[in-house]
PDB file of C-alpha atoms in Angstrom:
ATOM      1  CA  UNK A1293      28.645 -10.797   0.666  1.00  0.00           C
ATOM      2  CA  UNK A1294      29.717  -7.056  -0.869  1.00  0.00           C
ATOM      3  CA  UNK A1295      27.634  -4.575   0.275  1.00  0.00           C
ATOM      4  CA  UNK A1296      26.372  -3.253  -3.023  1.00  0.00           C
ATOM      5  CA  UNK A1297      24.888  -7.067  -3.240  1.00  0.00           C
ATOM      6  CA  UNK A1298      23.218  -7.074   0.054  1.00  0.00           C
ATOM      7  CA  UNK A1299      21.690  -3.982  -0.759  1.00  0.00           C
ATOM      8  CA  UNK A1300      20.307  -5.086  -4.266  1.00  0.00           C
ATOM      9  CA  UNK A1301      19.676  -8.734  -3.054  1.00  0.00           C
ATOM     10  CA  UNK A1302      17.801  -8.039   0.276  1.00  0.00           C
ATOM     11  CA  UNK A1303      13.578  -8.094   0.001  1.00  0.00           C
ATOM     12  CA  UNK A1304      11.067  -8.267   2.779  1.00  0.00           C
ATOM     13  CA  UNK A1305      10.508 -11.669   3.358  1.00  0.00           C
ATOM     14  CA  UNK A1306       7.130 -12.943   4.305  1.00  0.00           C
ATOM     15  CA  UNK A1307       7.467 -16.676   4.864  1.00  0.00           C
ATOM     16  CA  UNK A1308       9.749 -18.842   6.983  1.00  0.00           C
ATOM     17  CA  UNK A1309      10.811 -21.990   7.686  1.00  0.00           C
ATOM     18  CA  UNK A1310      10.668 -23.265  11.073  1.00  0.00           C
ATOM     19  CA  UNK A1311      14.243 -23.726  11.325  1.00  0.00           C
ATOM     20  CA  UNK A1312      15.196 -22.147  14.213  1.00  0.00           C
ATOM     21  CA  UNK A1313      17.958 -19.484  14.222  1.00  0.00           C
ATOM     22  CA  UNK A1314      20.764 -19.624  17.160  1.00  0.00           C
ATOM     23  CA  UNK A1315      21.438 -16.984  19.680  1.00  0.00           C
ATOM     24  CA  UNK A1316      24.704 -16.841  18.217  1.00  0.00           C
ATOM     25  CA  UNK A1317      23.990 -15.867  14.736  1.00  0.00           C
ATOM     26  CA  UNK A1318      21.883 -13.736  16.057  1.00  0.00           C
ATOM     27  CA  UNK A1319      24.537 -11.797  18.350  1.00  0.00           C
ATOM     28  CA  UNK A1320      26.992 -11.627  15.380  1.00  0.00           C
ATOM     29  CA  UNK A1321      23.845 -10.086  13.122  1.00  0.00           C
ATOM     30  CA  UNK A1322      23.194  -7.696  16.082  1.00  0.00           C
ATOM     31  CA  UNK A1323      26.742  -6.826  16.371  1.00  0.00           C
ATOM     32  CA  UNK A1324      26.940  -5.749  12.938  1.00  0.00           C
ATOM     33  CA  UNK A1325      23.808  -3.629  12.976  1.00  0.00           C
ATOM     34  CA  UNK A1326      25.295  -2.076  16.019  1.00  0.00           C
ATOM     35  CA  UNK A1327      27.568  -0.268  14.328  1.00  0.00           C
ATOM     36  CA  UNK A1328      25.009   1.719  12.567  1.00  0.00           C
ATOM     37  CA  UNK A1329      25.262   5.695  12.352  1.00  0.00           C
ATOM     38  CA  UNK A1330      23.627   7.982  15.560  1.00  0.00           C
ATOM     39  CA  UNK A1331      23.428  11.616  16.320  1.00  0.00           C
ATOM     40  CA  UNK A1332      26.216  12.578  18.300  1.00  0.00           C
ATOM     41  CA  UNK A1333      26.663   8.646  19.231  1.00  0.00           C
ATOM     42  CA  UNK A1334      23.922   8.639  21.024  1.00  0.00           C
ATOM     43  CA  UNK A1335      23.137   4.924  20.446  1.00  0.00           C
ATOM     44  CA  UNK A1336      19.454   5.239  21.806  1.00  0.00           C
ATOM     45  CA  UNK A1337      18.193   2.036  20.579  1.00  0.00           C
ATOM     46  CA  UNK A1338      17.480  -1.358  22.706  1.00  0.00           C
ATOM     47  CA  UNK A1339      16.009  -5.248  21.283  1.00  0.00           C
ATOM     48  CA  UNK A1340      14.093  -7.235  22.443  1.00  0.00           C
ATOM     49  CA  UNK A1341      14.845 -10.970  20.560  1.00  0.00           C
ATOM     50  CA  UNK A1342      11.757 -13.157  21.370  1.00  0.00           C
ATOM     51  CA  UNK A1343      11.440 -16.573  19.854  1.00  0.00           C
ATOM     52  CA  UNK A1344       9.924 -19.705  21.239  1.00  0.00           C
ATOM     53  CA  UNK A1345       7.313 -19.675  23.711  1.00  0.00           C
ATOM     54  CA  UNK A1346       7.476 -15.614  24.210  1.00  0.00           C
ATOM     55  CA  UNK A1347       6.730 -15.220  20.049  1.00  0.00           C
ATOM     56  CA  UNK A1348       4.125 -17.543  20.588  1.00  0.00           C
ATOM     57  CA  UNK A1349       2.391 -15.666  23.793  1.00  0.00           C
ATOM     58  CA  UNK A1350       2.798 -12.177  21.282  1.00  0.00           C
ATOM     59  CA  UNK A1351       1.380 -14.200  18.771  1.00  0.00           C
ATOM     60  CA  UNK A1352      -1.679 -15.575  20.558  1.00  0.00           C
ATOM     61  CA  UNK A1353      -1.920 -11.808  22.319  1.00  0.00           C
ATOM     62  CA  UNK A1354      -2.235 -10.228  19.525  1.00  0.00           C
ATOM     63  CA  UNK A1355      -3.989 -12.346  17.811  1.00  0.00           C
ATOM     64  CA  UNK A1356      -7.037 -12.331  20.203  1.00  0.00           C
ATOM     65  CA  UNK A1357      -7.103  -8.760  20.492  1.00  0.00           C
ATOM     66  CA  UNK A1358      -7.457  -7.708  16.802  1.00  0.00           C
ATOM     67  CA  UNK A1359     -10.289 -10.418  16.229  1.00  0.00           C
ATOM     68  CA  UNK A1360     -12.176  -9.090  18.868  1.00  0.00           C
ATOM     69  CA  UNK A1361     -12.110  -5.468  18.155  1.00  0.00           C
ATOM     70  CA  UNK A1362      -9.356  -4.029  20.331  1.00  0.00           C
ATOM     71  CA  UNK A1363      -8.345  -1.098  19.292  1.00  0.00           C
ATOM     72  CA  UNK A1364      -4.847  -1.070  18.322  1.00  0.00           C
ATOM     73  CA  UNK A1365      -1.958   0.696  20.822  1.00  0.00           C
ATOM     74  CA  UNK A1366       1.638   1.837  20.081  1.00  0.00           C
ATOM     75  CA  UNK A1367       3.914   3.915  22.003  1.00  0.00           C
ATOM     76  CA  UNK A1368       4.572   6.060  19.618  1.00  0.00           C
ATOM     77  CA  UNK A1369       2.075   8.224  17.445  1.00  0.00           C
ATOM     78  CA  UNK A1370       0.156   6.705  15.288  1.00  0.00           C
ATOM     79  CA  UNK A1371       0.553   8.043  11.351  1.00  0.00           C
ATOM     80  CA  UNK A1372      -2.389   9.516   8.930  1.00  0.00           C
ATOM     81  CA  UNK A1373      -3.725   7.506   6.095  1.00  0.00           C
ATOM     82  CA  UNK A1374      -1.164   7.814   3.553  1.00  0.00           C
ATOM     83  CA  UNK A1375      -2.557  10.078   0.208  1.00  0.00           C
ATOM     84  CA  UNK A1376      -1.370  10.913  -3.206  1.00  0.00           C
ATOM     85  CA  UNK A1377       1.750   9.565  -4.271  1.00  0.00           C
ATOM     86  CA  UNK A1378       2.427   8.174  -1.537  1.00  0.00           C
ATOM     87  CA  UNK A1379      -1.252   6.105  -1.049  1.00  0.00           C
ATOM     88  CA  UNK A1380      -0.091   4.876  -5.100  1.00  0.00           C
ATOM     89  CA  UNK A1381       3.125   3.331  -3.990  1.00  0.00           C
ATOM     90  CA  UNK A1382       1.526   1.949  -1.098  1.00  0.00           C
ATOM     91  CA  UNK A1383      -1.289   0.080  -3.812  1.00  0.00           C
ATOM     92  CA  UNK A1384       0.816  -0.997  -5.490  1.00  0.00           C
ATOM     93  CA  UNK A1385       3.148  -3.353  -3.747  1.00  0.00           C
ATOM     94  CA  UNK A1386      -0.026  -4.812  -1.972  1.00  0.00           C
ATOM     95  CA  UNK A1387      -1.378  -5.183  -5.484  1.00  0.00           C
ATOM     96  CA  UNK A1388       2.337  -7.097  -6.506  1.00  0.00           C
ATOM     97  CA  UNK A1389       2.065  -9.166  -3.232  1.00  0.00           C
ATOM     98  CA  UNK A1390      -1.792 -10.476  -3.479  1.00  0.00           C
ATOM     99  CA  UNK A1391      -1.088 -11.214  -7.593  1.00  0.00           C
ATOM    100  CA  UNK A1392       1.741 -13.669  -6.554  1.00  0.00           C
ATOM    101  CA  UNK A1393      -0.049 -15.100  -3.780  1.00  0.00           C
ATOM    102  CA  UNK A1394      -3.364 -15.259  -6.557  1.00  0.00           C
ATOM    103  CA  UNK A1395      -5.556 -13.635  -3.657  1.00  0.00           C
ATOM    104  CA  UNK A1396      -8.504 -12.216  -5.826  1.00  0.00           C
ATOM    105  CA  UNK A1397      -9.723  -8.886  -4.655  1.00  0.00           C
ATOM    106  CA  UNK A1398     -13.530 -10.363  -3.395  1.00  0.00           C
ATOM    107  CA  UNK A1399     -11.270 -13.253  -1.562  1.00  0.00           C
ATOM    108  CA  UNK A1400     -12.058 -11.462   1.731  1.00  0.00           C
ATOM    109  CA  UNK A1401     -11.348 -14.565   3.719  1.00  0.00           C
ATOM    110  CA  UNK A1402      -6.871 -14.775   2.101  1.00  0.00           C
ATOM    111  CA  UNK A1403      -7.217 -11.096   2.884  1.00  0.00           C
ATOM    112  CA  UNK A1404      -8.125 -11.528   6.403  1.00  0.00           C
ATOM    113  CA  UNK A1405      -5.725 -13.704   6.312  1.00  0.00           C
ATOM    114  CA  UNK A1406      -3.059 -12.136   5.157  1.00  0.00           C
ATOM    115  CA  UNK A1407      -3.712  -9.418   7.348  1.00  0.00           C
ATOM    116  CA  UNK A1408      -3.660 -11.453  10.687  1.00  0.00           C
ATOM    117  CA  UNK A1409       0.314 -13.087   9.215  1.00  0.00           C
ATOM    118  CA  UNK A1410       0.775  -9.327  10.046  1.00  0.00           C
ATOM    119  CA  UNK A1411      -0.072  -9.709  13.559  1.00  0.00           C
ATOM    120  CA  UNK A1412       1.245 -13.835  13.818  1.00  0.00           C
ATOM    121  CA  UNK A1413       4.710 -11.952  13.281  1.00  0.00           C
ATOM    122  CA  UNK A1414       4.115 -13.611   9.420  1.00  0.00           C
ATOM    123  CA  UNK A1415       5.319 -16.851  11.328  1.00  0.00           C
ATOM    124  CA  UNK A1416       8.776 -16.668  11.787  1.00  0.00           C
ATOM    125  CA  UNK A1417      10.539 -17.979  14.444  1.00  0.00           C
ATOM    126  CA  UNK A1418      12.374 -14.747  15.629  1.00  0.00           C
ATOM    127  CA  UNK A1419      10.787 -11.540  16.421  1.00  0.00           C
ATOM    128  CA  UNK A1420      13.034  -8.666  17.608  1.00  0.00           C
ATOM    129  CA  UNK A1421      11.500  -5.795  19.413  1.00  0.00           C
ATOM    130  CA  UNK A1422      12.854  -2.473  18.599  1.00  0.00           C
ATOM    131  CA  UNK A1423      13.109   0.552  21.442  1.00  0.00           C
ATOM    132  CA  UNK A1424      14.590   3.320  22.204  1.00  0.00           C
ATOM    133  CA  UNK A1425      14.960   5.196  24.767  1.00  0.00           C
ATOM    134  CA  UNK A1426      11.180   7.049  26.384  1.00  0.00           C
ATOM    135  CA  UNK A1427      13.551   9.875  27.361  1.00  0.00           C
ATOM    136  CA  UNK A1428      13.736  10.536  23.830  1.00  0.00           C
ATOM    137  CA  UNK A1429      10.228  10.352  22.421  1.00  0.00           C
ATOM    138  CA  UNK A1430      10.008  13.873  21.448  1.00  0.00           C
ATOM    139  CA  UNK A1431      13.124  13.830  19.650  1.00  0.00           C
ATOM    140  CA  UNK A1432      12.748  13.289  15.658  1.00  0.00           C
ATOM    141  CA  UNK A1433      16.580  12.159  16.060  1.00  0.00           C
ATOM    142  CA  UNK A1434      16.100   8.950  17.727  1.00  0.00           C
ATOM    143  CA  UNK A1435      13.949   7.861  15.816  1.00  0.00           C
ATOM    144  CA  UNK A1436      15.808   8.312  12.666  1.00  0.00           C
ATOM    145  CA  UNK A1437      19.240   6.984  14.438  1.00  0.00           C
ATOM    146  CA  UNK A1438      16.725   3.887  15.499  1.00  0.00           C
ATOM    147  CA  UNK A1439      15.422   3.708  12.177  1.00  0.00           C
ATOM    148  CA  UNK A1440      18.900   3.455  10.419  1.00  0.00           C
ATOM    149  CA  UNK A1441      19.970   0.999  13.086  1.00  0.00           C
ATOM    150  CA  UNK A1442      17.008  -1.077  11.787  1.00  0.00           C
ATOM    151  CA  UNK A1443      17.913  -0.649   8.093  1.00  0.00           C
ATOM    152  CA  UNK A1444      21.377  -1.917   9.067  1.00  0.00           C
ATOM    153  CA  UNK A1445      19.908  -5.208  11.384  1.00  0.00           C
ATOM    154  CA  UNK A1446      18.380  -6.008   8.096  1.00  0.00           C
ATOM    155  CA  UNK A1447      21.269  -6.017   5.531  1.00  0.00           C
ATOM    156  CA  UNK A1448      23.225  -8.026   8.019  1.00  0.00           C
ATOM    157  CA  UNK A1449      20.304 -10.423   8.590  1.00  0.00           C
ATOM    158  CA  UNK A1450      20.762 -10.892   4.962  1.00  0.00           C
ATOM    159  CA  UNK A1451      24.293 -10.535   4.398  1.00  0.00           C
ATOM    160  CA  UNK A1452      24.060 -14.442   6.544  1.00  0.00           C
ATOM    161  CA  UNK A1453      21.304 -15.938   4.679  1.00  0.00           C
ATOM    162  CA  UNK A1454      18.355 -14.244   6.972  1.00  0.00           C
ATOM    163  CA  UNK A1455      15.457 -13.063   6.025  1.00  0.00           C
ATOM    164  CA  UNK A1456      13.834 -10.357   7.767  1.00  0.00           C
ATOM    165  CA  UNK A1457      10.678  -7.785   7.363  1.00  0.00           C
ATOM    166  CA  UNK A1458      10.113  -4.623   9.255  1.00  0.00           C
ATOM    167  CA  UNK A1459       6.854  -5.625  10.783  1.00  0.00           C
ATOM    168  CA  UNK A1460       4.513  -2.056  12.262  1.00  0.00           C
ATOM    169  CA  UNK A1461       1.728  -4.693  12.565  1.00  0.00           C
ATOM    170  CA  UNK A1462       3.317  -6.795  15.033  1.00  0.00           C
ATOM    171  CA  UNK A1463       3.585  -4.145  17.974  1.00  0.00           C
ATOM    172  CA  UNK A1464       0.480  -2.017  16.995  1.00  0.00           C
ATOM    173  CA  UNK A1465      -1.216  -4.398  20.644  1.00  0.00           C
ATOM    174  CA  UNK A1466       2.540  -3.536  22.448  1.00  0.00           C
ATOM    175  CA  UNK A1467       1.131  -3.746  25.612  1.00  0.00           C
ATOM    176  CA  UNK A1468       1.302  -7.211  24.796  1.00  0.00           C
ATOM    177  CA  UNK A1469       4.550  -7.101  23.637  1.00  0.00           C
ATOM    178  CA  UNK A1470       5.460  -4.976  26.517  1.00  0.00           C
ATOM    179  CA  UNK A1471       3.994  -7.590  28.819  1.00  0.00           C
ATOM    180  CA  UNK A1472       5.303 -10.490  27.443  1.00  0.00           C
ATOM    181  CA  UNK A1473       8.715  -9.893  26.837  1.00  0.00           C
ATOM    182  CA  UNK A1474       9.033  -7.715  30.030  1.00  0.00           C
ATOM    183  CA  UNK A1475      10.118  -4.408  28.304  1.00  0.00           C
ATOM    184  CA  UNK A1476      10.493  -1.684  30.786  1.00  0.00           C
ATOM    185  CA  UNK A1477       8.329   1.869  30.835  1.00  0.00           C
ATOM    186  CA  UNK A1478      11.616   3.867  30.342  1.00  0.00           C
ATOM    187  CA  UNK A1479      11.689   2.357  26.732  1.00  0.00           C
ATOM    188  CA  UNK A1480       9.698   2.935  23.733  1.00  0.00           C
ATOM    189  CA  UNK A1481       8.551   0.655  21.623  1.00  0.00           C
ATOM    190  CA  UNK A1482       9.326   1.703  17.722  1.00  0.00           C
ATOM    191  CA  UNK A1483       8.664  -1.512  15.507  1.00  0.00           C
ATOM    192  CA  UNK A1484       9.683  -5.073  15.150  1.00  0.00           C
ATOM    193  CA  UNK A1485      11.461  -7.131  12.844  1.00  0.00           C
ATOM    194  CA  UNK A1486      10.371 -10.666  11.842  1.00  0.00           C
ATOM    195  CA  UNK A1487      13.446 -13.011  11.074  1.00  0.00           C
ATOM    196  CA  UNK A1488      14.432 -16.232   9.541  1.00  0.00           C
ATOM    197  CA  UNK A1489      15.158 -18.249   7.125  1.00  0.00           C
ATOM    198  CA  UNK A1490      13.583 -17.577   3.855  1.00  0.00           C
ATOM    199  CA  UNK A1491      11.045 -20.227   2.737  1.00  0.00           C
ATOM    200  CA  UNK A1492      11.709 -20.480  -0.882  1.00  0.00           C
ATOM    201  CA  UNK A1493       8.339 -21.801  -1.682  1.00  0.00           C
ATOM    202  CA  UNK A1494       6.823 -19.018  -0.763  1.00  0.00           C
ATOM    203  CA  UNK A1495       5.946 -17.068  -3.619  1.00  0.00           C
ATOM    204  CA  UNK A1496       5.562 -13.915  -1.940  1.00  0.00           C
ATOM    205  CA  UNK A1497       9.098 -13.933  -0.402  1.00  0.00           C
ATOM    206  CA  UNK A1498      10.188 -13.289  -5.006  1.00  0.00           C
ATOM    207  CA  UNK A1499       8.121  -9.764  -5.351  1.00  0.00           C
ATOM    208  CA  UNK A1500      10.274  -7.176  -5.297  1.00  0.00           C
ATOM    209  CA  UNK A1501       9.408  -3.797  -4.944  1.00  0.00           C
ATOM    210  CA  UNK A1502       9.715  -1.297  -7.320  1.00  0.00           C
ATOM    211  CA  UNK A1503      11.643   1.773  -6.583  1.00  0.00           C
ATOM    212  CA  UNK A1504      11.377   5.423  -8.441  1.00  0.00           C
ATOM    213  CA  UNK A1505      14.753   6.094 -10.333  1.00  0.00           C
ATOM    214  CA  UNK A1506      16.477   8.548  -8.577  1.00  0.00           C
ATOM    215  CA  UNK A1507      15.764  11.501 -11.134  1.00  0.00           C
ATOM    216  CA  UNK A1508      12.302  11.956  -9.162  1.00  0.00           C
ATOM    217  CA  UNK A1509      13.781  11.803  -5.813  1.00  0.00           C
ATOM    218  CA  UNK A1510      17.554  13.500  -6.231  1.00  0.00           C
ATOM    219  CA  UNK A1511      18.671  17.245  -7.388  1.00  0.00           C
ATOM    220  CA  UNK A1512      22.473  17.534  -8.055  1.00  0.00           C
ATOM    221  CA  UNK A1513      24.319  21.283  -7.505  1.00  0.00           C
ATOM    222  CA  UNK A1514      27.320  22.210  -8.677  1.00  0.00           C
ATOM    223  CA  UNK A1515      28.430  19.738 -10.737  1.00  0.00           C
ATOM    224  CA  UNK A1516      29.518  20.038 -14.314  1.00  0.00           C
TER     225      UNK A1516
END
């Protein structure tokens, strides 16, 4: 697959088969991803890949917790309600999502439920747990260098027929996570990243998101 394709092609996806995806697809996705950019070459992120009974432990785990009212936990600080602009774009792809899915805005029950896929991982049968290093925590660096690493996991999910979403909701109980997949204290946990193959009945897995043209987001200097 050309780049420029994987880039245009690849959407979160949101439902999965059950097909499960071998450890080595998975190393030759990782592999890829490995090679994205750091500061310096610092390299400061680690994964976790949980599928099977683990998943299902994080699943359950989490699960429990948010229904009965713990209060979320995640390593690293947790970010302000989004406002403005940014609130708007943030409407409006949950507004795109709960049209195709024809959840009705009083259908509290699909929205609860929709929420929860959140937690479940949205189901799919491969969940990897992104770190980096605790030394690091206080510098805005690693996370950026871990965040680009991420970006890259996902094109070359895709780039083999994966589908993948960059899940907050399913560390936001990490203890759990921590727990369950055995994550050490000297590591922070960042996000995760729900993989698989893409179920192509569901219709969520078709919205995709619309994106400002880059006049409102780019200023060019010195050019003729």
């Amino acid at each position: 697959m050309k780049l420029e394709d994987a880039i245009n092609g690849r959407r979160s996806i949101r439902g999965f088969t059950d097909k499960p995806v071998a450890q080595e697809l998975l190393e030759e996705v990782i592999e890829l991803a490995n090679r994205a950019p750091s500061s310096m070459n610092t390299q400061p992120w680690h994964l976790h890949v949980l599928t099977g009974e683990p998943l299902e432990q994080v699943r359950q785990g989490n699960t429990e917790r948010m229904l009965g009212g713990v209060t979320p936990t995640r390593d690293i600080e947790d970010y302000a309600e989004y406002e403005g602009e940014h609130r708007k774009r943030q409407i409006e792809i949950a507004i795109q999502l709960f049209e195709a899915m024809g959840i009705e805005r009083h259908d509290a029950e699909r929205r609860q439920d929709w929420v929860m896929r959140g937690f479940r991982q949205f189901d799919a049968p491969v969940s990897i747990v992104v770190c980096f290093d605790r030394s690091l925590l206080n510098n805005t660096i690693a996370h950026f260098d871990t965040g680009a690493m991420t970006y890259a996991l996902t094109l070359a999910a895709w780039s083999k027929g994966l589908g993948t979403v960059i899940n907050g909701q399913g560390i936001m109980q990490s203890p759990v996570v921590r727990e369950v997949a055995g994550i050490p204290e000297d590591q922070i946990i960042l996000t995760c990243v729900a993989l698989g193959w893409p179920d192509d009945d569901f219709v969520a897995n078709s919205v995709v998101s619309r994106r400002r043209p880059i006049s409102n987001t780019t200023r060019f200097l010195g050019f003729d």
